[in-house]
Coordinates of C-alpha atoms in Angstrom, one line a residue:
Chain A
M1 CA 21.9 -5.4 -24.9
M2 CA 19.6 -8.3 -24.8
T3 CA 17.7 -9.4 -27.9
Q4 CA 14.2 -8.1 -27.8
T5 CA 11.7 -10.3 -29.4
M6 CA 8.0 -10.7 -29.8
I7 CA 6.7 -14.1 -30.2
A8 CA 3.1 -15.2 -30.6
P9 CA 2.7 -18.8 -29.6
E10 CA -0.4 -20.9 -30.3
T11 CA -0.4 -22.9 -27.1
L12 CA -0.2 -22.2 -23.4
E13 CA 2.7 -24.6 -23.1
D14 CA 4.7 -22.7 -25.8
A15 CA 3.9 -19.4 -24.1
L16 CA 5.1 -20.6 -20.7
A17 CA 8.2 -22.1 -22.3
A18 CA 9.0 -18.7 -23.9
M19 CA 8.4 -16.8 -20.7
H20 CA 10.7 -19.2 -19.0
A21 CA 13.4 -19.1 -21.6
E22 CA 13.8 -15.4 -21.6
P23 CA 14.0 -13.8 -18.1
G24 CA 12.5 -10.4 -18.1
S25 CA 9.9 -11.3 -20.7
M26 CA 6.4 -10.1 -20.2
A27 CA 3.1 -11.4 -21.4
L28 CA 1.2 -9.2 -23.8
A29 CA -2.6 -9.6 -23.7
G30 CA -4.7 -6.7 -25.0
G31 CA -2.0 -4.1 -24.5
A32 CA -4.4 -1.6 -22.8
T33 CA -2.2 -1.5 -19.7
L34 CA 1.2 -2.8 -20.8
V35 CA 1.6 -0.8 -24.0
A36 CA 0.4 2.4 -22.2
M37 CA 3.1 1.8 -19.6
M38 CA 5.7 1.1 -22.3
N39 CA 4.7 4.3 -24.1
A40 CA 5.3 6.2 -20.9
G41 CA 8.7 4.7 -20.6
L42 CA 7.8 3.0 -17.3
V43 CA 8.2 -0.7 -18.3
E44 CA 10.8 -2.0 -20.7
P45 CA 10.3 -5.7 -21.3
N46 CA 13.2 -7.7 -22.7
S47 CA 10.8 -9.6 -24.8
L48 CA 7.1 -10.1 -25.2
V49 CA 5.0 -13.2 -25.4
A50 CA 1.8 -12.3 -27.2
L51 CA -1.1 -14.4 -25.9
R52 CA -3.5 -13.5 -28.7
H53 CA -3.4 -16.9 -30.4
V54 CA -3.7 -19.0 -27.2
D55 CA -7.3 -20.1 -27.5
T56 CA -7.4 -21.9 -24.2
L57 CA -7.1 -18.5 -22.4
R58 CA -10.4 -17.3 -24.0
G59 CA -14.0 -17.9 -23.3
T60 CA -15.9 -18.9 -20.2
R61 CA -16.9 -22.1 -18.6
Q62 CA -20.0 -22.7 -16.5
L63 CA -19.3 -24.9 -13.5
D64 CA -21.8 -27.4 -12.1
D65 CA -21.9 -25.5 -8.7
G66 CA -22.9 -22.2 -10.3
G67 CA -19.4 -20.9 -10.5
I68 CA -18.0 -19.4 -13.7
E69 CA -14.5 -19.6 -15.0
L70 CA -13.4 -16.7 -17.2
G71 CA -10.3 -16.9 -19.4
A72 CA -7.5 -14.4 -18.8
M73 CA -7.9 -13.1 -22.4
R74 CA -11.5 -12.2 -21.9
R75 CA -12.0 -8.7 -23.1
H76 CA -13.6 -6.1 -20.7
R77 CA -16.4 -5.7 -23.3
E78 CA -17.2 -9.5 -23.1
T79 CA -17.1 -9.5 -19.3
A80 CA -19.4 -6.4 -19.2
L81 CA -22.0 -7.5 -21.8
E82 CA -21.7 -11.2 -22.7
T83 CA -21.1 -13.2 -19.5
P84 CA -24.0 -15.1 -18.0
F85 CA -23.3 -13.9 -14.4
K86 CA -26.0 -14.8 -11.8
D87 CA -26.9 -13.0 -8.6
G88 CA -24.1 -11.1 -6.9
Q89 CA -21.6 -12.3 -9.6
T90 CA -22.8 -9.3 -11.6
V91 CA -20.4 -7.1 -9.5
L92 CA -17.9 -8.1 -12.2
S93 CA -20.0 -7.0 -15.2
Y94 CA -20.7 -3.7 -13.5
A95 CA -17.0 -3.1 -12.9
A96 CA -16.0 -4.2 -16.4
S97 CA -18.5 -1.8 -17.9
Q98 CA -16.9 1.1 -16.2
I99 CA -13.3 0.5 -17.3
A100 CA -11.9 3.2 -19.6
N101 CA -14.1 3.6 -22.7
P102 CA -15.7 1.3 -25.3
T103 CA -12.7 1.1 -27.6
V104 CA -10.3 0.2 -24.8
R105 CA -12.9 -2.3 -23.5
N106 CA -12.5 -4.0 -27.0
M107 CA -8.8 -4.4 -26.3
G108 CA -8.1 -4.8 -22.6
T109 CA -8.3 -8.2 -20.9
L110 CA -9.1 -9.5 -17.5
G111 CA -5.7 -11.1 -17.0
G112 CA -3.8 -8.2 -18.3
S113 CA -5.6 -5.8 -16.1
I114 CA -5.2 -7.7 -12.8
A115 CA -1.6 -8.7 -13.5
F116 CA -0.7 -5.0 -13.0
N117 CA -2.7 -4.4 -9.8
D118 CA -3.0 -0.7 -10.6
P119 CA -4.5 0.8 -7.4
G120 CA -7.1 2.7 -9.5
A121 CA -8.2 -0.3 -11.6
D122 CA -11.7 -1.7 -11.4
Y123 CA -11.4 -5.4 -11.4
P124 CA -9.4 -5.9 -8.2
A125 CA -12.0 -4.7 -5.8
A126 CA -14.8 -6.5 -7.8
L127 CA -12.9 -9.8 -7.7
V128 CA -12.4 -9.5 -4.0
A129 CA -16.1 -8.7 -3.5
A130 CA -17.0 -11.7 -5.6
N131 CA -14.6 -13.9 -3.5
A132 CA -13.0 -15.0 -6.8
T133 CA -10.0 -17.2 -7.2
I134 CA -7.2 -16.4 -9.6
L135 CA -5.9 -19.3 -11.7
I136 CA -2.2 -19.1 -12.2
V137 CA -0.1 -21.2 -14.6
G138 CA 3.7 -21.5 -14.7
A139 CA 6.3 -23.8 -16.1
T140 CA 6.0 -26.1 -13.1
G141 CA 2.2 -26.3 -13.0
T142 CA -0.9 -24.5 -12.0
R143 CA -1.9 -23.0 -8.7
E144 CA -4.9 -21.1 -7.3
V145 CA -4.8 -18.0 -5.2
S146 CA -7.8 -16.2 -3.7
A147 CA -8.2 -12.7 -5.1
E148 CA -7.6 -11.3 -1.7
A149 CA -4.2 -13.0 -1.6
F150 CA -3.4 -12.3 -5.2
F151 CA -3.1 -8.6 -4.9
V152 CA 0.0 -8.1 -2.8
D153 CA 1.2 -4.5 -2.9
W154 CA 1.3 -1.5 -5.2
Y155 CA 1.5 -2.8 -8.7
T156 CA 2.5 -6.2 -7.3
T157 CA 0.7 -9.5 -7.4
A158 CA 1.4 -13.1 -6.3
L159 CA 2.6 -13.9 -9.8
E160 CA 6.1 -15.2 -9.8
A161 CA 8.5 -14.7 -12.7
G162 CA 7.5 -16.8 -15.6
E163 CA 3.9 -17.2 -14.4
L164 CA 0.7 -16.1 -16.1
V165 CA -2.8 -15.5 -15.1
A166 CA -4.8 -18.3 -16.8
G167 CA -8.1 -17.1 -15.7
V168 CA -10.4 -16.3 -12.8
R169 CA -13.0 -18.5 -11.1
V170 CA -16.0 -16.6 -9.8
P171 CA -17.9 -18.8 -7.3
A172 CA -21.7 -18.9 -7.3
A173 CA -23.0 -16.0 -5.3
L174 CA -25.8 -16.4 -2.7
V175 CA -29.1 -17.0 -4.3
G176 CA -30.9 -13.7 -4.6
S177 CA -27.8 -11.6 -3.7
I178 CA -27.1 -8.4 -5.7
G179 CA -23.8 -7.3 -7.1
H180 CA -22.9 -3.7 -7.5
Y181 CA -19.9 -1.5 -8.3
E182 CA -19.9 2.1 -7.4
K183 CA -17.0 4.2 -8.8
L184 CA -16.1 7.7 -8.2
A185 CA -13.9 9.1 -11.0
R186 CA -13.1 12.6 -12.3
I187 CA -14.7 11.6 -15.6
A188 CA -16.3 8.4 -16.9
G189 CA -13.6 5.9 -17.7
D190 CA -10.8 7.5 -15.7
F191 CA -9.1 5.4 -13.0
A192 CA -11.1 5.4 -9.8
V193 CA -10.6 8.0 -7.2
A194 CA -12.2 5.4 -5.0
S195 CA -14.6 2.6 -5.6
V196 CA -16.9 0.2 -3.7
A197 CA -17.6 -3.3 -5.0
L198 CA -20.2 -5.3 -3.1
Q199 CA -22.4 -8.3 -2.9
V200 CA -25.4 -8.0 -0.7
T201 CA -28.3 -10.3 0.1
W202 CA -31.4 -8.7 1.5
S203 CA -34.0 -10.3 3.7
G204 CA -36.9 -7.9 3.5
D205 CA -35.5 -4.5 4.3
S206 CA -32.5 -5.8 6.2
I207 CA -29.1 -7.2 5.1
A208 CA -28.7 -11.0 5.5
A209 CA -25.2 -11.1 4.1
A210 CA -22.7 -8.6 2.7
R211 CA -19.2 -8.7 1.2
I212 CA -17.6 -5.3 0.6
A213 CA -14.3 -4.4 -1.1
I214 CA -12.9 -0.9 -1.5
G215 CA -10.9 0.0 -4.5
G216 CA -8.6 2.9 -5.3
S217 CA -7.7 3.3 -1.7
G218 CA -4.5 1.4 -1.0
P219 CA -2.0 -1.0 -2.4
T220 CA -4.6 -3.7 -2.6
P221 CA -8.4 -3.9 -2.5
L222 CA -9.6 -3.4 1.1
H223 CA -11.9 -6.1 2.6
L224 CA -12.7 -6.3 6.3
A225 CA -14.8 -9.2 7.5
E226 CA -15.6 -7.0 10.5
A227 CA -17.2 -4.4 8.3
D228 CA -19.2 -7.0 6.4
D229 CA -20.5 -8.5 9.7
M230 CA -21.5 -5.1 11.1
L231 CA -24.1 -4.8 8.4
I232 CA -25.9 -8.0 9.0
G233 CA -29.4 -7.4 10.3
T234 CA -29.3 -3.7 9.5
G235 CA -30.9 -1.6 6.8
A236 CA -29.8 0.5 3.8
D237 CA -29.3 3.7 5.8
S238 CA -28.4 2.6 9.2
D239 CA -25.8 3.7 11.7
A240 CA -24.2 0.4 11.2
L241 CA -23.6 1.3 7.6
S242 CA -21.9 4.6 8.5
K243 CA -19.8 2.8 11.1
A244 CA -18.7 0.2 8.6
G245 CA -17.9 2.9 6.2
L246 CA -15.8 4.7 8.8
L247 CA -14.0 1.5 9.7
L248 CA -13.1 0.9 6.1
A249 CA -12.0 4.6 5.7
Q250 CA -9.7 4.3 8.7
A251 CA -8.2 1.0 7.4
A252 CA -7.6 2.5 3.9
D253 CA -4.2 3.6 2.9
P254 CA -4.8 5.8 -0.2
V255 CA -2.3 7.9 -2.1
D256 CA -2.2 11.6 -2.6
D257 CA -2.2 12.2 -6.3
V258 CA -3.6 14.3 -9.1
R259 CA -6.9 12.6 -8.9
A260 CA -7.5 13.3 -5.2
S261 CA -5.8 13.7 -1.9
A262 CA -5.6 10.8 0.5
D263 CA -7.9 12.7 2.9
Y264 CA -10.5 13.2 0.3
R265 CA -10.4 9.5 -0.6
R266 CA -10.9 8.5 3.0
K267 CA -13.8 10.9 3.2
V268 CA -15.6 9.5 0.2
I269 CA -15.4 5.9 1.1
P270 CA -18.3 5.9 3.6
R271 CA -20.3 8.1 1.2
L272 CA -19.7 5.7 -1.7
L273 CA -20.7 2.8 0.4
A274 CA -23.9 4.5 1.4
K275 CA -24.6 5.4 -2.2
A276 CA -24.0 1.9 -3.4
M277 CA -26.3 0.5 -0.7
R278 CA -29.1 3.0 -1.6
E279 CA -28.8 1.9 -5.3
I280 CA -29.4 -1.7 -4.5
A281 CA -31.8 -1.4 -1.5
P282 CA -35.2 -3.0 -2.0
A283 CA -37.7 -0.5 -3.3
R284 CA -39.6 1.2 -0.5
E285 CA -43.3 0.5 -0.4
A286 CA -45.2 3.7 -1.1
A287 CA -46.5 4.9 2.2
Chain B
M1 CA 7.0 15.2 -1.7
K2 CA 7.5 15.9 1.9
F3 CA 8.4 13.2 4.4
E4 CA 8.6 13.5 8.2
D5 CA 9.0 10.8 10.7
S6 CA 11.1 9.9 13.7
F7 CA 12.4 6.8 15.5
V8 CA 14.2 6.0 18.7
V9 CA 17.5 4.2 18.9
A10 CA 18.8 2.7 22.2
A11 CA 22.2 4.4 21.9
S12 CA 23.8 7.6 22.9
P13 CA 23.6 10.6 20.5
A14 CA 27.3 10.4 19.9
N15 CA 27.0 6.7 18.8
V16 CA 24.0 7.5 16.6
W17 CA 25.8 10.4 15.1
R18 CA 28.8 8.3 14.2
A19 CA 26.6 5.7 12.5
I20 CA 24.3 8.1 10.7
T21 CA 27.1 10.1 9.2
D22 CA 28.9 6.9 8.1
P23 CA 28.1 6.2 4.4
G24 CA 28.8 2.5 4.9
V25 CA 26.2 2.2 7.6
I26 CA 23.6 4.1 5.6
A27 CA 24.2 1.9 2.6
S28 CA 23.8 -1.3 4.6
C29 CA 20.5 -0.1 6.1
L30 CA 18.9 1.3 3.0
P31 CA 17.3 -1.3 0.8
G32 CA 18.4 -0.9 -2.8
C33 CA 21.5 1.2 -2.0
E34 CA 24.5 0.0 -3.8
D35 CA 28.1 1.0 -4.6
I36 CA 28.4 3.8 -2.1
E37 CA 31.7 5.7 -2.2
A38 CA 33.0 8.7 -0.3
L39 CA 34.0 11.6 -2.4
S40 CA 35.1 13.8 0.4
P41 CA 34.5 13.9 4.2
T42 CA 31.2 15.7 3.5
S43 CA 30.0 14.1 0.2
Y44 CA 29.4 10.7 -1.3
R45 CA 28.0 9.0 -4.3
A46 CA 25.7 6.0 -4.4
G47 CA 23.3 4.0 -6.6
I48 CA 19.7 3.6 -5.4
R49 CA 17.5 0.9 -6.9
V50 CA 13.8 1.3 -6.5
E51 CA 11.2 -1.1 -7.8
V52 CA 7.4 -0.7 -7.8
G53 CA 6.1 -3.9 -9.4
P54 CA 7.3 -4.0 -13.0
I55 CA 8.5 -0.4 -12.8
K56 CA 12.2 -0.4 -12.0
A57 CA 14.6 2.5 -11.6
T58 CA 18.2 3.0 -10.6
F59 CA 19.3 6.5 -9.6
R60 CA 22.9 7.6 -9.4
V61 CA 22.9 10.2 -6.6
E62 CA 25.4 12.5 -5.0
V63 CA 24.8 13.5 -1.4
E64 CA 26.4 16.5 0.1
L65 CA 26.3 17.3 3.8
T66 CA 25.8 21.1 3.8
D67 CA 25.3 21.8 7.4
Q68 CA 26.4 19.9 10.5
D69 CA 26.1 20.5 14.3
M70 CA 27.6 17.4 15.8
P71 CA 25.8 15.5 17.4
N72 CA 22.5 17.2 17.0
F73 CA 21.7 18.2 13.5
V74 CA 22.7 17.5 9.9
R75 CA 21.4 18.8 6.6
C76 CA 22.1 17.3 3.2
I77 CA 21.3 17.8 -0.4
T78 CA 20.8 14.8 -2.6
K79 CA 20.9 15.2 -6.4
G80 CA 20.6 12.3 -8.8
E81 CA 19.5 11.1 -12.2
E82 CA 18.5 7.9 -13.7
G83 CA 21.3 6.9 -16.0
T84 CA 20.3 7.8 -19.6
R85 CA 16.7 8.0 -18.6
A86 CA 14.9 11.2 -18.1
S87 CA 14.1 11.1 -14.4
M88 CA 15.8 13.5 -12.1
L89 CA 15.7 13.5 -8.3
Q90 CA 16.5 16.2 -5.9
A91 CA 16.1 16.2 -2.1
T92 CA 16.8 18.4 0.8
S93 CA 16.9 16.4 4.1
E94 CA 17.4 17.3 7.7
L95 CA 18.1 15.0 10.5
T96 CA 17.7 16.1 14.1
L97 CA 19.0 14.0 17.0
R98 CA 17.5 14.4 20.4
D99 CA 19.1 13.0 23.6
I100 CA 16.3 11.2 25.5
D101 CA 18.2 9.9 28.6
G102 CA 21.8 9.6 27.6
A103 CA 21.3 6.0 26.5
S104 CA 18.7 6.5 23.8
T105 CA 18.2 9.0 21.1
E106 CA 15.3 10.2 19.0
V107 CA 16.1 10.6 15.3
A108 CA 13.7 12.9 13.5
Y109 CA 13.9 13.3 9.7
D110 CA 12.3 15.8 7.5
S111 CA 12.9 15.5 3.7
D112 CA 11.6 17.3 0.7
V113 CA 12.0 15.3 -2.5
S114 CA 11.2 16.2 -6.0
V115 CA 11.2 13.7 -8.9
T116 CA 10.7 14.8 -12.5
G117 CA 10.7 13.0 -15.8
R118 CA 9.2 9.6 -16.5
L119 CA 8.8 8.7 -12.9
G120 CA 7.3 12.0 -12.1
K121 CA 4.7 11.4 -14.9
F122 CA 3.9 8.0 -13.4
G123 CA 2.4 9.8 -10.4
L124 CA 4.1 10.5 -7.2
G125 CA 1.4 9.1 -5.0
V126 CA 2.6 5.6 -5.1
M127 CA 6.3 6.7 -5.1
K128 CA 5.7 8.5 -1.9
K129 CA 4.1 5.4 -0.3
K130 CA 7.1 3.4 -1.5
A131 CA 9.5 5.9 -0.1
E132 CA 7.7 6.0 3.3
S133 CA 8.0 2.2 3.5
L134 CA 11.7 2.5 2.6
G135 CA 12.1 5.0 5.4
C136 CA 10.5 2.6 7.9
T137 CA 12.7 -0.3 6.7
F138 CA 15.8 2.0 7.0
A139 CA 14.9 3.1 10.5
E140 CA 14.4 -0.5 11.6
N141 CA 17.6 -1.7 10.1
F142 CA 19.5 1.2 11.5
R143 CA 18.2 0.7 15.0
V144 CA 19.1 -3.0 15.0
Q145 CA 22.5 -2.3 13.6
V146 CA 23.4 0.5 16.0
E147 CA 21.9 -1.2 19.0
A148 CA 23.9 -4.4 18.3
A149 CA 27.2 -2.4 18.0
Chain C
M1 CA 16.3 -4.6 -32.3
T2 CA 13.9 -4.2 -35.2
E3 CA 12.3 -6.8 -37.3
M4 CA 10.4 -6.7 -40.5
V5 CA 6.7 -7.0 -40.3
T6 CA 4.2 -7.0 -43.1
L7 CA 1.1 -5.1 -42.2
R8 CA -2.1 -5.3 -44.2
V9 CA -3.6 -1.8 -44.1
N10 CA -6.6 -0.7 -46.1
G11 CA -6.2 -3.8 -48.3
R12 CA -2.6 -3.2 -49.2
E13 CA 0.5 -4.9 -47.8
H14 CA 3.1 -2.6 -46.2
P15 CA 6.5 -4.0 -45.3
C16 CA 7.6 -2.2 -42.1
R17 CA 10.4 -2.2 -39.6
A18 CA 9.3 -2.4 -36.0
G19 CA 11.0 -2.8 -32.6
I20 CA 9.4 -4.5 -29.7
A21 CA 7.9 -1.3 -28.4
T22 CA 6.9 0.2 -31.8
T23 CA 3.2 0.9 -31.9
L24 CA 0.9 0.5 -34.8
L25 CA 0.4 4.2 -34.6
T26 CA 4.0 5.0 -35.2
V27 CA 4.3 2.6 -38.1
L28 CA 1.2 3.9 -39.8
R29 CA 2.3 7.5 -39.6
D30 CA 6.0 7.1 -40.1
Q31 CA 6.3 4.2 -42.5
C32 CA 3.0 3.6 -44.2
E33 CA 2.6 7.2 -45.1
L34 CA -0.9 7.2 -43.6
P35 CA -0.8 10.3 -41.3
G36 CA -4.6 10.5 -41.0
T37 CA -4.4 8.6 -37.8
K38 CA -3.4 11.1 -35.1
R39 CA -1.2 10.8 -32.1
G40 CA -2.9 12.5 -29.2
C41 CA -2.3 11.2 -25.7
N42 CA -0.4 8.0 -26.5
Q43 CA -2.1 6.5 -23.5
G44 CA -5.3 5.2 -24.9
V45 CA -7.4 8.0 -23.5
C46 CA -8.2 10.5 -26.3
G47 CA -9.2 8.3 -29.2
A48 CA -7.5 10.3 -31.9
C49 CA -5.5 7.2 -33.0
S50 CA -8.6 5.0 -33.4
V51 CA -8.3 2.5 -36.2
L52 CA -10.2 -0.7 -37.1
V53 CA -8.3 -4.0 -36.5
G54 CA -10.3 -7.0 -37.7
G55 CA -13.2 -4.6 -38.1
K56 CA -13.2 -3.5 -34.4
P57 CA -12.2 -0.1 -33.2
V58 CA -9.0 -0.1 -31.2
R59 CA -6.3 2.3 -30.1
A60 CA -3.4 2.3 -32.5
C61 CA -1.2 3.7 -29.8
L62 CA -1.9 0.7 -27.5
T63 CA -1.4 -1.8 -30.3
L64 CA 2.1 -3.1 -31.0
A65 CA 3.0 -3.2 -34.7
T66 CA 4.5 -6.7 -34.3
D67 CA 1.3 -7.9 -32.8
C68 CA -0.7 -7.0 -36.0
E69 CA 1.0 -9.2 -38.6
D70 CA -2.0 -11.3 -39.4
R71 CA -4.7 -8.8 -38.9
E72 CA -6.6 -6.5 -41.2
V73 CA -6.0 -2.9 -40.3
T74 CA -8.3 -0.1 -41.6
T75 CA -7.4 3.5 -41.1
I76 CA -9.2 6.7 -41.9
E77 CA -7.7 6.6 -45.3
G78 CA -9.4 3.3 -45.9
V79 CA -13.0 4.2 -44.9
G80 CA -13.5 6.9 -47.5
T81 CA -11.8 9.4 -49.8
P82 CA -12.4 13.0 -50.5
A83 CA -14.1 12.0 -53.7
R84 CA -16.1 9.2 -52.1
P85 CA -16.6 10.0 -48.4
N86 CA -18.4 7.4 -46.4
A87 CA -21.8 8.1 -44.8
V88 CA -20.3 9.4 -41.6
Q89 CA -17.8 11.6 -43.4
Q90 CA -20.5 13.1 -45.6
A91 CA -22.7 13.8 -42.7
L92 CA -19.8 15.5 -40.8
I93 CA -19.3 17.8 -43.8
D94 CA -23.0 18.5 -44.2
T95 CA -23.5 19.3 -40.6
G96 CA -20.3 21.4 -40.2
A97 CA -19.3 19.1 -37.4
V98 CA -15.5 19.6 -37.8
Q99 CA -13.7 22.3 -35.9
C100 CA -9.9 21.9 -35.6
G101 CA -10.2 18.4 -37.1
F102 CA -7.7 16.7 -34.9
C103 CA -10.2 14.3 -33.4
T104 CA -12.1 13.8 -36.6
P105 CA -10.3 10.7 -38.0
G106 CA -10.8 8.9 -34.7
M107 CA -14.5 10.1 -34.5
V108 CA -15.1 8.8 -38.0
I109 CA -13.6 5.4 -37.2
A110 CA -15.6 5.1 -34.0
A111 CA -18.8 6.2 -35.6
T112 CA -18.3 4.0 -38.6
A113 CA -17.8 1.0 -36.4
L114 CA -20.8 2.0 -34.3
L115 CA -23.1 2.3 -37.3
E116 CA -21.9 -1.0 -38.5
E117 CA -23.0 -2.6 -35.3
H118 CA -26.1 -0.5 -34.7
P119 CA -27.3 0.9 -38.1
D120 CA -30.3 2.4 -36.4
A121 CA -28.4 3.9 -33.4
D122 CA -30.4 6.5 -31.4
I123 CA -28.8 9.6 -29.8
E124 CA -28.0 7.8 -26.6
T125 CA -26.3 4.9 -28.4
I126 CA -24.3 7.3 -30.4
R127 CA -23.2 9.3 -27.3
Q128 CA -22.2 6.0 -25.7
G129 CA -20.4 4.8 -28.8
L130 CA -18.4 8.0 -29.2
S131 CA -17.5 8.2 -25.5
S132 CA -14.2 6.7 -26.4
N133 CA -13.2 9.9 -28.3
L134 CA -12.4 13.3 -26.9
C135 CA -12.9 16.5 -28.9
R136 CA -10.8 19.3 -27.3
C137 CA -12.8 21.9 -29.2
S138 CA -15.8 20.4 -27.3
G139 CA -17.8 20.2 -30.5
Y140 CA -19.6 17.1 -29.4
R141 CA -23.1 18.3 -30.1
K142 CA -22.5 18.7 -33.9
I143 CA -20.6 15.5 -34.1
V144 CA -23.5 13.5 -32.5
E145 CA -25.9 15.3 -34.8
A146 CA -23.8 14.3 -37.8
V147 CA -23.6 10.7 -36.8
S148 CA -27.3 10.6 -36.2
L149 CA -27.9 12.1 -39.7
A150 CA -25.6 9.4 -41.1
A151 CA -27.6 6.7 -39.3
R152 CA -30.9 8.1 -40.7
R153 CA -29.5 8.3 -44.2
T154 CA -28.1 4.8 -44.1
A155 CA -31.5 3.5 -42.8
S156 CA -33.6 5.2 -45.4

C-alpha cells in the first residue's frame, strides 16, 4: 500500500516537484470533478497535490494583442461573471455560467474541469470555438497545445504524467464577432446532452466568419473547418446552416446513455446549431 | 450493452478456428489481457485491464465455451469481477465463422455484456465506446497474426 | 492512511482524523458531531450538504477535509440556534416552508449566503441563488417566499 498524502504547496515549482515525486498523484483544484469521481469510487489517487495556495495559477492577464490568459484555478463563477471578455471571447462566459449550479461554480475551476475532458462538460467545446490554447507546465518546462489538440479521447487529454494545466490563453476574437453557447440538458446544470459553442461575425444579415464546436457528442469537441466555411456568406436560417448541421451530426460520435441516445444526440445537433444562430442573428428590421 | 461486428481474415476457416479458440492467441491480440491460463479444454481464466482516462479497472474473468460447432460457431460465457471492488461483469458472446472462398473467412461476433457496480454507475455509454474500440483493435491484431502464420 | 487535521468549524477547533479521500461532509457528521449538514447525492448535485467555507457556500461532499485546514467552516449549526434562529430560519418557520426538512439546512446556508451578497434580493435573484439546492418535496414556492420575507425583514 502506497502512502497516501495530501500536500498543499505554495508555489508552482513545489507542486510540480510533488507531482513528479509521487507517481500516481493527482492535482486537486476545486474538487468539483475530482472529488465527485473519488466519491463514486472511480478514481483513487495515490496522493493529492492541492493547488489552492498556488497564487500564480489564479487571476487573468490581458495581453497586448487583445488576448486574455486565464489561470487554471479560475473558478467558473469568475469566468462567468468577472472576466473582461470582448467580442466572440464571451463564448467562454456563456459556457461557464451554465456549468452545474451557483455553489459548484464557486468551487470548480477551469483547469480542473478541462483536465478531465468529460464528454458532457461545457468548457471543452467553448475553448475549441474560441480557438484557445492550453498552457501546460511540467517538471521539464512549459508547453502550449491548441484546445483542439488538447482534448484527445474520452476522459483523456494531452497532459502527460506529472503535468498540470497552468492556464488557458483565449486569443482576441474578430472585432464585432459574437460568442454564444447553446446547451441542451435535462435540467439546468446537468451535463450537456449536446451543446453548440460558436463565434460568429455578421456582415449585415450574412455570416462573414464562423467557428463552431459541438460538445457532448463524442470523445472530444467536434470542430469541422468545412462546416464553418459552408456558412460564410449565408444567413441565419439558410440551407447552408442545415447542411452544416447535418455534416456535424454525421461526424459526431455520441454515446448512448441515461441522458439521451446517440441517435437523439445526432438529431439535436442541427437543431441546436439553428437555435444558437437564431439567438445571435442581427435583429430583423420591422417590415 | 450489445456489440455486433464482423471482420474478414485471409485464412481458411480451419486456421481461423484454431487461432480463435486458442487462449494464447486471444490474449496476445486483446489489449489489456494478461495472465491467461487454461483451466480445462473449454474454460480459461484471465485478467483484463481497462483504462478510460483516470478511471482504471482490472477484471478477473473466467470464460467458458458452452457451445461449439467446429469450425463454424462458438458460444462462450464470460463472468468476472473487479478484485475487491464492487464491479461485476457478465457476457454472453457468439462467434460465427463463414467461409468466403476457402482462403478467407468472415468472423462475425455478437456479444451481450452487462457491467454492474461502480463502473455501471459511471455510465455505460463511454464504456461501450471503449469496448467497441477494443473490438476493432482485437480484430486488426488477430487478422495480422493469423495471416502472418 | 489517516492524518490528524484541525478544522475550524463555527468558531471552534475540532481535531479530526481524515484520509486522503475523506470529505468535509463525512468529518462534520461523524467526528464533529454536527449532523445538521446532510448527505444527499454525494456528487455535488443536490445541495443538502451545503456549508460556508470562508463565507462562500460550497458542497461539503466535494470538499476534502484535509484541504480545509486553514479555512473557516460554517455549518447550519453555526448560523443560528433554536433559541436564536437567523433571519432565513425565522422566515422559514413563519412561512411554513419546511416539509420533510432534509434540504432545509442546505437551503438555509444557500439563502443566508445569498442575502449576505444581495440583501435586497428580488424573487428572480432568490430563485437563481437557490438553484443549487434541490427539494425533493418540491416545496420551492414556500421556500422562495420565505427567503423573500427574510430579505424584506432584513431590509426594513
